[in-house]
XYZ file of C-alpha atoms in Angstrom:
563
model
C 76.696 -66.570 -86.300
C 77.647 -68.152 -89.610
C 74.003 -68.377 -90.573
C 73.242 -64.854 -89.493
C 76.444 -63.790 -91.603
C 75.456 -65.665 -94.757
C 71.692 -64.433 -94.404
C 73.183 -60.754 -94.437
C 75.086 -61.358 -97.231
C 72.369 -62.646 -98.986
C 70.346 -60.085 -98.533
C 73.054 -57.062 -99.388
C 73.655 -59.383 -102.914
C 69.295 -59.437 -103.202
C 69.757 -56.078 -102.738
C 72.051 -54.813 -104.888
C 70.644 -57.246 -107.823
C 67.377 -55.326 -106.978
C 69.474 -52.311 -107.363
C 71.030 -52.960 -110.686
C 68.345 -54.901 -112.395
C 65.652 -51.369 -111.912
C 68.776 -49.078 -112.811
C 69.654 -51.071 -116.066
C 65.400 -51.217 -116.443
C 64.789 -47.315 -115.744
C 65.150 -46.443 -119.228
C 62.439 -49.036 -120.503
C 59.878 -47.882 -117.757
C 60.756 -44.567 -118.494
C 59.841 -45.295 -122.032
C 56.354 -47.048 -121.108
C 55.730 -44.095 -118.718
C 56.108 -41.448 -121.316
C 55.091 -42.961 -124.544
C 51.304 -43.712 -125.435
C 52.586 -45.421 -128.931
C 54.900 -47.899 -127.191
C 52.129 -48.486 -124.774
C 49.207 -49.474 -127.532
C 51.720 -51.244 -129.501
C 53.036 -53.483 -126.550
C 49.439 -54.605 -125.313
C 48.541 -55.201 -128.709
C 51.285 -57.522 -129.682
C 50.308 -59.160 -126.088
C 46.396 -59.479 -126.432
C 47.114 -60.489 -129.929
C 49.895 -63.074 -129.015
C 47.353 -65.141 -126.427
C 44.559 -64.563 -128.690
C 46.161 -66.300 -131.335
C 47.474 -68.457 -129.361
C 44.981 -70.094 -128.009
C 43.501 -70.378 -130.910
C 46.165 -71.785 -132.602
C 46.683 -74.414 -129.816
C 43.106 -75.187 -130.008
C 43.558 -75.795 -134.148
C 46.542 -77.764 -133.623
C 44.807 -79.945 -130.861
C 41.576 -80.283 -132.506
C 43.721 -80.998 -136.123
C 46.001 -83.249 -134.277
C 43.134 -85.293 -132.747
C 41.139 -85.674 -136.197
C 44.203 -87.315 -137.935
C 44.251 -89.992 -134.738
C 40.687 -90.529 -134.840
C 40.914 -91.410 -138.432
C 43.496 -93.284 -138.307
C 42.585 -95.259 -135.384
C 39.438 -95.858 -137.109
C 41.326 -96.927 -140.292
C 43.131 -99.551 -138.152
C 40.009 -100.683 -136.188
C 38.788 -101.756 -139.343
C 41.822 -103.256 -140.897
C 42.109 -105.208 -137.626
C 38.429 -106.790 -137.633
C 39.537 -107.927 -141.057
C 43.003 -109.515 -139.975
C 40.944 -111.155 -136.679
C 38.788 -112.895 -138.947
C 41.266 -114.157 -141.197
C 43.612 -115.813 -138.323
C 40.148 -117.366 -136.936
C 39.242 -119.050 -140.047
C 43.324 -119.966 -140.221
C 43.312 -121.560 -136.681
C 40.212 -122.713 -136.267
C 41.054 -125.935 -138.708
C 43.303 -126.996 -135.350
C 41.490 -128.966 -132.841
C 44.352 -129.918 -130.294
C 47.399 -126.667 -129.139
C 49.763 -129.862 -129.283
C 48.734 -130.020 -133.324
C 52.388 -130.241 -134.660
C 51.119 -127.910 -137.846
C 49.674 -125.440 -135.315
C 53.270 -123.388 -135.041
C 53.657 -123.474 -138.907
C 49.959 -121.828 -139.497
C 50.720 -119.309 -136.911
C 53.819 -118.229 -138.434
C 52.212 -118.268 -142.038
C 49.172 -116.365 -140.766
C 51.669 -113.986 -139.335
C 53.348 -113.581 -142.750
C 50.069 -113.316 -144.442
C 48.184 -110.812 -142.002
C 51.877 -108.612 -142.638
C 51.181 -108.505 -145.938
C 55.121 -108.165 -146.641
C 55.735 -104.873 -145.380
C 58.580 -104.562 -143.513
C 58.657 -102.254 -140.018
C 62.043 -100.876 -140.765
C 60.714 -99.105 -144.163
C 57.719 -97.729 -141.820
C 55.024 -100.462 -142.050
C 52.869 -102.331 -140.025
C 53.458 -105.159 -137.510
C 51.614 -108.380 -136.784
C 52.683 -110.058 -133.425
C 50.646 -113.519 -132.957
C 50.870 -114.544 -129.410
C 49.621 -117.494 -126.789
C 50.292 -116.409 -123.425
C 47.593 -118.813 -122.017
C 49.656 -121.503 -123.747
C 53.073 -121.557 -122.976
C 54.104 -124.223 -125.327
C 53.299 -121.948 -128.388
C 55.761 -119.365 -129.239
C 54.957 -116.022 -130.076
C 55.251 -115.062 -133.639
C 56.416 -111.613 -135.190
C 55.797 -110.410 -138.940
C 59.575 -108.825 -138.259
C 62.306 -109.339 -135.646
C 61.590 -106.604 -133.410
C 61.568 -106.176 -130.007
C 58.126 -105.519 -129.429
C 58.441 -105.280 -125.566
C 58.093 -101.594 -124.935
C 55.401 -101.569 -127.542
C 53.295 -104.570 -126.038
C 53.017 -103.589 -122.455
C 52.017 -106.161 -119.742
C 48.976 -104.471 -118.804
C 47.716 -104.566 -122.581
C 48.655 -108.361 -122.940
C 46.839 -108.828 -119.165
C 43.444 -107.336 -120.746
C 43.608 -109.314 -124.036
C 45.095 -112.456 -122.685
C 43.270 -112.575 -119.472
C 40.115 -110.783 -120.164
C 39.464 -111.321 -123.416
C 38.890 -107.514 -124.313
C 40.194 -105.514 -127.171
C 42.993 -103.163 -126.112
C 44.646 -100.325 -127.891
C 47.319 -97.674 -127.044
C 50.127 -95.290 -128.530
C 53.503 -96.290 -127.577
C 56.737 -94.702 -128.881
C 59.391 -96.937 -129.789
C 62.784 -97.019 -131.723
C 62.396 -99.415 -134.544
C 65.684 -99.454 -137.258
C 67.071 -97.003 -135.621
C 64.701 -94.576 -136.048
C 61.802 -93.269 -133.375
C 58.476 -94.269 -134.616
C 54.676 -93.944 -132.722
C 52.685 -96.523 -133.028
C 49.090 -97.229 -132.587
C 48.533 -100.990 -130.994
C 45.756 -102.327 -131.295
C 45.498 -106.338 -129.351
C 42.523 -108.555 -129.765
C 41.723 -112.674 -128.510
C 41.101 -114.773 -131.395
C 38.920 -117.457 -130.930
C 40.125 -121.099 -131.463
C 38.882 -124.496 -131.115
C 41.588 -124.793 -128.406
C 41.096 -121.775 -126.556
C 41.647 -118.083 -127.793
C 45.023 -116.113 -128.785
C 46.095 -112.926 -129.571
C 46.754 -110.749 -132.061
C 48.439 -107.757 -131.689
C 48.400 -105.191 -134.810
C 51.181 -101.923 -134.554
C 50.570 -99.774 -137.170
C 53.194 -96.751 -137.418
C 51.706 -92.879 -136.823
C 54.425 -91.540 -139.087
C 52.317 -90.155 -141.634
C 49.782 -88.560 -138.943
C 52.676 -87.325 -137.258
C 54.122 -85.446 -139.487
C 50.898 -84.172 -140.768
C 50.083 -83.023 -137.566
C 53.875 -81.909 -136.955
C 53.031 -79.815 -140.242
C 49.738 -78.374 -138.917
C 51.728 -77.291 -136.013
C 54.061 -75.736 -138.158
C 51.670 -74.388 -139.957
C 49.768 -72.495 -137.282
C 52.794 -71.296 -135.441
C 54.041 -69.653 -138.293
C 50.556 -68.004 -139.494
C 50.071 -67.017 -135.629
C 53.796 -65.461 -135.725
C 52.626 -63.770 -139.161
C 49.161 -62.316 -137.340
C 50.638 -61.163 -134.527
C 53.417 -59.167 -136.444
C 51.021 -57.901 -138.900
C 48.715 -56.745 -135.984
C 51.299 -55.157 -134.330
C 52.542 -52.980 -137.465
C 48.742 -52.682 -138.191
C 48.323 -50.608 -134.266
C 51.242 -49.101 -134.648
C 50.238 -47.319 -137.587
C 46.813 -46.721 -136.547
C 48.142 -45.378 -132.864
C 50.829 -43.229 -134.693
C 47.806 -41.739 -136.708
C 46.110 -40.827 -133.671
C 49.184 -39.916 -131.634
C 50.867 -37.551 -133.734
C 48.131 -34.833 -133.688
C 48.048 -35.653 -129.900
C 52.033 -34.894 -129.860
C 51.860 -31.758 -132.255
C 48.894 -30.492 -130.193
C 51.305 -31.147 -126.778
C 54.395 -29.056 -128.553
C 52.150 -26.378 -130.188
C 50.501 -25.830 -126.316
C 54.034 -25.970 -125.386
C 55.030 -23.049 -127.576
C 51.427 -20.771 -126.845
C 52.421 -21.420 -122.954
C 56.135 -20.108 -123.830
C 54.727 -16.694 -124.802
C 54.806 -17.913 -128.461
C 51.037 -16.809 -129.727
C 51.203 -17.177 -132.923
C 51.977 -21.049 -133.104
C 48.568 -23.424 -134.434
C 48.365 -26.745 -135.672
C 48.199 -27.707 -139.434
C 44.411 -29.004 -140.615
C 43.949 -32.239 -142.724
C 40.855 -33.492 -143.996
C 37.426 -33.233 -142.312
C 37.660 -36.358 -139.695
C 37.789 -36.145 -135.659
C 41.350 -35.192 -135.643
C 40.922 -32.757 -137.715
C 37.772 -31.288 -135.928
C 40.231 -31.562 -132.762
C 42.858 -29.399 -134.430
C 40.571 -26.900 -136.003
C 38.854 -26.386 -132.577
C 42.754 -26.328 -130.905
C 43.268 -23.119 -133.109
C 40.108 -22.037 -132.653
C 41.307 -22.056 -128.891
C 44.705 -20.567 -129.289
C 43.272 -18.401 -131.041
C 40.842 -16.672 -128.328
C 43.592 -16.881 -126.157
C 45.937 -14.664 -128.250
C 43.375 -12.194 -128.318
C 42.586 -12.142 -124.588
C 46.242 -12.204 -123.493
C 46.796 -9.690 -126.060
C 43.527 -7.716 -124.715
C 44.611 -8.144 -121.089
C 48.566 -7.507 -121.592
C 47.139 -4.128 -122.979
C 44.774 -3.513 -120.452
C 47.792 -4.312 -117.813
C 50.152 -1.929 -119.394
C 47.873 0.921 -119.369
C 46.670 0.216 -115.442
C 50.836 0.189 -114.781
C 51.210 3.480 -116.952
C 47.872 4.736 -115.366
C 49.078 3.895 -111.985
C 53.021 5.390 -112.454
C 51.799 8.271 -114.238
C 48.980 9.390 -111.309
C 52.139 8.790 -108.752
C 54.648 10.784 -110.736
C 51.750 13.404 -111.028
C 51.031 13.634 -107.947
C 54.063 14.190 -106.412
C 53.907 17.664 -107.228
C 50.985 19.133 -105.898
C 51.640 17.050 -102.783
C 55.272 18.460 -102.697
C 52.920 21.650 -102.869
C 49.996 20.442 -100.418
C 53.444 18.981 -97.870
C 55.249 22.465 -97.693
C 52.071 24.228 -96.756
C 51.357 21.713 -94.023
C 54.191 21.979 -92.710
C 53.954 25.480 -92.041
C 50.871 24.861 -90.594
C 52.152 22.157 -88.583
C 55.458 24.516 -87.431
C 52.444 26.993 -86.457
C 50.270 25.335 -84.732
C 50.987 26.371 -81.231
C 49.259 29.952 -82.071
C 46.194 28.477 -83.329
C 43.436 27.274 -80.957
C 43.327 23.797 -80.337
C 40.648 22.397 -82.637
C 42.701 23.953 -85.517
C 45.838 22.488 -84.297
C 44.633 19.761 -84.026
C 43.699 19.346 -87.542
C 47.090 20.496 -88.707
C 48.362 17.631 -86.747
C 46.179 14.981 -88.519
C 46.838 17.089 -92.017
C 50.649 16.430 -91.691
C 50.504 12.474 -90.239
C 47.525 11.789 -93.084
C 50.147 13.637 -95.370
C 53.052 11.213 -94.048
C 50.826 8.195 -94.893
C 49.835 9.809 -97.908
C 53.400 10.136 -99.090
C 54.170 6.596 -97.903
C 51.636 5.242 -100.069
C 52.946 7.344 -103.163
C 56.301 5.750 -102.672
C 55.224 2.349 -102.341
C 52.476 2.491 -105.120
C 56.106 4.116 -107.544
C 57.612 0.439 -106.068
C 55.205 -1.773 -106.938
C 54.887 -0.010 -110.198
C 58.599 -0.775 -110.953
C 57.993 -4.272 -109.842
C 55.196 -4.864 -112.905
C 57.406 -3.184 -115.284
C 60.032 -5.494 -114.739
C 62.347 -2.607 -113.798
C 63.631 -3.977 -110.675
C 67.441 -4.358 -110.327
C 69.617 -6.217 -106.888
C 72.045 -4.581 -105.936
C 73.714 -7.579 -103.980
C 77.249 -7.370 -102.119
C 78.508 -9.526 -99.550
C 77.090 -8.050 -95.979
C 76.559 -9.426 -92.725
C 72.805 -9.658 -91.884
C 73.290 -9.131 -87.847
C 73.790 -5.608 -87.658
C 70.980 -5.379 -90.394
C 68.363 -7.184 -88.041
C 69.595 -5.302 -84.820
C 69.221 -1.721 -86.563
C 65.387 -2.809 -87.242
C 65.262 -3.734 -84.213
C 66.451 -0.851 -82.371
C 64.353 1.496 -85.031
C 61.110 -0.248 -84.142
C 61.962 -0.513 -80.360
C 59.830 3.139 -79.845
C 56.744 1.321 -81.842
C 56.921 -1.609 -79.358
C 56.887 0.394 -76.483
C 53.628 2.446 -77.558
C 51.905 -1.170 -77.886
C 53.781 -2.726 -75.068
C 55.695 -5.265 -77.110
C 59.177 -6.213 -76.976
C 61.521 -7.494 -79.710
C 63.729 -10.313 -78.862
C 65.999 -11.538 -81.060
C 67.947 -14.184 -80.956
C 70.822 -14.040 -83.064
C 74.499 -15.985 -84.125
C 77.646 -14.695 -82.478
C 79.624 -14.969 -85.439
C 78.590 -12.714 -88.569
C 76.049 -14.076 -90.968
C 77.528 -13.142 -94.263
C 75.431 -13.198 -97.769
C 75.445 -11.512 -101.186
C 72.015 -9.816 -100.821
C 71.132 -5.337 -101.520
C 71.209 -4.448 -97.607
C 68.287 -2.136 -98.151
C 65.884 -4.210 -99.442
C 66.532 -7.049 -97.066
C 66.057 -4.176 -94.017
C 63.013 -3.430 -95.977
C 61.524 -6.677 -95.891
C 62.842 -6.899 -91.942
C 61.226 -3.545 -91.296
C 57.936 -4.595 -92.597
C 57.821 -8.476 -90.705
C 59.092 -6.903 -87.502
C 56.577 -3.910 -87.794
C 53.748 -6.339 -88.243
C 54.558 -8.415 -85.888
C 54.897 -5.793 -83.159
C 51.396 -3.981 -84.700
C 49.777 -7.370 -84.060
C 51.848 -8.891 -81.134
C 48.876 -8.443 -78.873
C 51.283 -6.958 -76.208
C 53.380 -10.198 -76.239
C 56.942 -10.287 -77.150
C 58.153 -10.619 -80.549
C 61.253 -13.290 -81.553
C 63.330 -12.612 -84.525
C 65.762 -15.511 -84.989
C 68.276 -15.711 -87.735
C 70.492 -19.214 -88.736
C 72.686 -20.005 -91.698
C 73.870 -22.852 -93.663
C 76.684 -23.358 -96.278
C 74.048 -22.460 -98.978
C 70.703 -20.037 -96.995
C 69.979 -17.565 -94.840
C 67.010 -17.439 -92.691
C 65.254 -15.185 -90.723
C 61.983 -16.052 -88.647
C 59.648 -13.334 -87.599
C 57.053 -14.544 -84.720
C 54.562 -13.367 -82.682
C 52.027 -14.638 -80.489
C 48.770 -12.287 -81.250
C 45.898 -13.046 -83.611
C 47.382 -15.274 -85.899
C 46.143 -16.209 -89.185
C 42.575 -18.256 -90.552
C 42.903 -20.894 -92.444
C 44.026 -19.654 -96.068
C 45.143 -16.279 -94.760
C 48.454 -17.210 -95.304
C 48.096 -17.470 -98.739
C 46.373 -13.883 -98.989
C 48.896 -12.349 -96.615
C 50.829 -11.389 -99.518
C 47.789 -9.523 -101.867
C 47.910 -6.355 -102.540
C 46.164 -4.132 -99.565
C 44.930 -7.421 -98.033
C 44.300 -6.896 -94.231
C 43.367 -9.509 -91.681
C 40.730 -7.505 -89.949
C 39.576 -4.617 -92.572
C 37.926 -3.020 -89.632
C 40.791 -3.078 -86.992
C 42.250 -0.046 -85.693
C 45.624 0.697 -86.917
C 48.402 1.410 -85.020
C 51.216 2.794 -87.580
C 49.233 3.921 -90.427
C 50.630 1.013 -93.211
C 49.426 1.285 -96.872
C 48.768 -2.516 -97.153
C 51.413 -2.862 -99.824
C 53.884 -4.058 -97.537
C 53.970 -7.690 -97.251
C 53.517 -7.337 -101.462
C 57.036 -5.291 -101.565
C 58.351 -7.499 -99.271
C 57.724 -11.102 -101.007
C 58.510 -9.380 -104.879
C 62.115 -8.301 -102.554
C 62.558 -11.618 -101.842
C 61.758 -13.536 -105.119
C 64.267 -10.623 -106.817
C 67.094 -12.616 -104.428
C 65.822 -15.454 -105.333
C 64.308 -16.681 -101.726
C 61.431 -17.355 -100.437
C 58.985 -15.413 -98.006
C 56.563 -18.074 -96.258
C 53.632 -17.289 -93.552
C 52.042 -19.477 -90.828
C 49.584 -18.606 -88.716
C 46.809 -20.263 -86.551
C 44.036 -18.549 -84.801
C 44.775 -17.096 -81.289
C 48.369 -19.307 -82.255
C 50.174 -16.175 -83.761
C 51.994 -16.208 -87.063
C 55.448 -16.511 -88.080
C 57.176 -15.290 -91.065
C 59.872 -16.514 -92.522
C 62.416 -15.108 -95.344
C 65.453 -17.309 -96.472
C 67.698 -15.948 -99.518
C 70.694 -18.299 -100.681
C 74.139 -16.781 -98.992
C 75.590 -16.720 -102.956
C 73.256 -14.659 -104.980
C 71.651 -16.925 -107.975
C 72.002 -20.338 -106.451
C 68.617 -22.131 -106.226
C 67.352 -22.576 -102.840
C 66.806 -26.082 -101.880
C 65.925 -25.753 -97.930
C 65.739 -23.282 -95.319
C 67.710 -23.791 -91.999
C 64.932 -22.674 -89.926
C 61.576 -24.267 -89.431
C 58.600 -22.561 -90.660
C 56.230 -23.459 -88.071
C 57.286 -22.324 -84.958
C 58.915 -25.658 -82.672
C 55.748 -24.948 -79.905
C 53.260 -25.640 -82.730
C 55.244 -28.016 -84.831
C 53.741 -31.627 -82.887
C 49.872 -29.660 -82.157
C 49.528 -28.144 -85.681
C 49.823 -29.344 -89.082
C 52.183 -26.932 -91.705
C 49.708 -24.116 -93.314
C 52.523 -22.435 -94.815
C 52.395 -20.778 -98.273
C 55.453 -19.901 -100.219
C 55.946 -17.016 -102.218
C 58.062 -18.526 -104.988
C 61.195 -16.814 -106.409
C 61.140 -14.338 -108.703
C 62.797 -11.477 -110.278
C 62.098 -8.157 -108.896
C 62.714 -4.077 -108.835
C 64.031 -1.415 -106.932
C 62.035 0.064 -103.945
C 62.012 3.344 -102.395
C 60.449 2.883 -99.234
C 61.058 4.337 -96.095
C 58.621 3.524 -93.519
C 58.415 1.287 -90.526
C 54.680 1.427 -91.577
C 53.577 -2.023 -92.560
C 50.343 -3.701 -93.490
C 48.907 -7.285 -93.539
């Protein structure tokens, strides 16, 4: 259990280091994530930094090696020279018990020194016998020369006979000196000894030190200059980049007139030139098309305010007709009965054509209050109960015992419900249709679903067009205009909600309308599922959203609704 309870709190510590370290780095990845400049600058400095580098190792280390070479060739040399002077000095001895053979050794030493002493930085001879353990071994200085002269070194000159060098690092007077040792036999009448030679690196090492020095600080120099060098050069080529991104800010804002300033005659330039050029064209085909736009929505109000009068006309003499139509004979009462319901859908299409006309003008006004939305669903209900019967559908709904209160305009939400419902019923396909509405502490929602036709793939997202119908050559049941669904969703995004469609084929559709219960707040999720909970595991989401918007006021009256 310990273990266990260590191991968890090693990994809630991990964790919450993990934590901390990315919240204290967000701002720096935030910083490579958004800025190109930072981004050209940083790899720059990198590249640049092992570029020169390597390089400069490789000049240090090839420097660094040049100075030993020469000077290890500068010793060689010195020490065939000193070998053949202690040969022709020892030589002259026949016998190692020669009582004048340790006084020539020690003068040879002395000699082959040549009076420099190792504390000021020179040389240092070592003479030595190890085959002979009667002679002593001589030093030019008193030094201890044992970390210098290593047993392996006097094994191959001693024993073998070879020549043996190596660096060794030692601390001679107190101060830290590399030397290069260099041990050779020297031949004798009696046998052979050897001499050992230690001359001091000091001046290669702090030549090479310098050359280190040297090519740090250069490399420092390049990589600093490089990186001011792509930082100006990126900033040259970002700033147009940046002042092209704000000026295509500004044109998407609405603001036409804004271009970017021409320098010179080079590629960024060009790219500017032909970025006005752009903005430009634009202006004039947004301008061309905003025009063209607010003559179709004058066109389209005018010939509905026009026409209400000879219809108000064309209506009153249909409905005498209509009143009358029990004297006539039957094929010209009948055609006073399809006069006055052709006039009825005639009239509904006037009214919705006036809303959706209000809509583009950006005329549109809520009139929200706090209401409760259950009597609002029941009352479309209970209006479209006759419909369903003539199709054989029923309307189920399943609805909240308490009251579902929200600050929506009561007629445009029965509006919407009028037109889902009505649909729903129209293409129900005899089976029953569910209305369900649930709440939260910040939406309302209201499902519409029924189990006929359904939708194609991508219907949903047309469902909402302007006369759009699933099946143009369908027989319809309740007359609609096709601007339904179009009223409905611009209701909707005026509340700032959302009216969503699924569908599948032979699967039904569902429609779904959620509006935030305080009028303004931003929607975040709906409490009801859009795809209905039978299709939910079966059937991935095809679901479009109609986003919020602002919208208009809407004189609509029928139940008539169209896909």
């Amino acid at each position: 259990m310990p273990v266990r309870r260590t191991l968890r709190v090693v990994r809630r510590q991990w964790r919450i280091g993990v934590r901390r370290g990315r919240q204290v780095a967000a701002p720096a990845r935030r910083a490579w994530r958004r800025s190109l400049h930072l981004r050209v600058v940083t790899l720059t400095l990198v590249a640049s930094s092992l570029l020169v580098g390597g390089f400069g190792w490789f000049i240090a280390d090839r420097s660094t090696q040049i100075l030993l070479d020469r000077a290890e060739d500068e010793v060689h040399a010195q020490m065939l020279g000193k070998v053949e002077y202690a040969y022709q000095q020892l030589t002259v001895h026949r016998q190692v018990f020669d009582r004048t053979l340790p006084a020539t050794i020690i003068d040879t030493v002395n000699r082959l020194a040549d009076g420099d002493s190792a504390e000021s930085g020179g040389a240092i001879v070592s003479l030595r016998a190890d085959n002979f353990p009667e002679l002593k071994p001589v030093t030019s200085v008193k030094v201890d020369t044992t970390s210098l002269i290593t047993p392996e070194m006097v094994h191959a000159v001693a024993d073998s006979g070879q020549v043996a060098q190596q660096i060794r690092t030692a601390t001679i007077g107190g101060v830290q000196t590399k030397y290069l040792v260099y041990g050779s036999p020297v031949p004798t009448s009696f046998g052979h000894v050897e001499l050992y030679y230690l001359a001091p690196l000091t001046t290669e090492d702090r030549a090479a030190n310098q050359i280190r020095t040297t090519v740090l600080v250069t490399g420092m120099a390049l990589v600093i200059l490089l990186g001011v060098v792509a930082g100006l050069v990126t900033r040259m080529v970002v700033t147009p980049v940046r002042v092209a991104a704000r000026t295509a800010q500004r044109l998407s804002a609405g603001l036409l007139d804004q271009r970017m300033k021409v320098d010179g005659e080079d590629d960024l330039a060009l790219l500017a030139a032909s970025f006005n050029q752009m903005a430009a064209n634009l202006q004039r085909q947004i301008v061309r098309l905003e025009e063209m736009s607010r003559l179709q929505r004058r066109f389209t109000s005018d010939v509905s305010h026009e026409l209400r009068t000879p219809l108000t006309t064309v209506r009153m003499a249909a409905d005498l007709l209509f009143s009358e139509r029990e004297d006539f004979d039957p094929a010209v009462a009948r055609s006073a009965e399809l006069l006055q319901a052709e006039l009825d859908r005639f009239e509904s299409l006037l009214t919705d054509l006036l809303e959706i006309s209000r809509f583009d003008a950006g005329f549109a006004a809520l009139d929200a209050e706090y209401t409760d939305l259950v009597p609002i669903v029941e009352r479309v209900a209970e209006r479209l109960a006759g419909l369903g019967e003539r199709v054989g559908v029923t309307i189920e709904l399943r609805l909240p015992d308490a009251p579902v209160i929200a600050e929506v305009d009561p007629r445009r939400i029965e509006r919407v419900l009028r037109n889902l419902v009505g649909n729903a019923v129209e293409h129900g396909e005899g089976r029953p249709v569910e209305v369900t509405l649930a709440t939260d502490e910040a939406a309302v929602a209201v499902t519409v679903r029924d189990h006929g036709v359904g939708l194609k793939p991508g219907e949903e997202r047309l469902v909402f067009n302007r006369f759009w119908r699933a099946d143009p050559s369908r027989a319809r049941q309740t007359g609609g205009t096709g601007l339904g669904l179009s009223i409905s969703v611009e209701d909707a995004r005026l509340h700032g909600g959302w009216l969503e469609a699924w569908g599948e084929p032979g699967g039904g559709a569902q429609f779904r309308l959620t509006v935030p219960v305080r009028s303004g707040d931003r929607l975040v999720a709906a409490p009801l599922p859009l795809i209905p909970r039978d299709r939910a595991i079966d059937v991935r989401p095809l679901a479009v959203e109609a986003a919020p918007v602002a919208d208009d006021d809407v004189a609509g009256e029928p139940a008539e609704v169209s896909r």
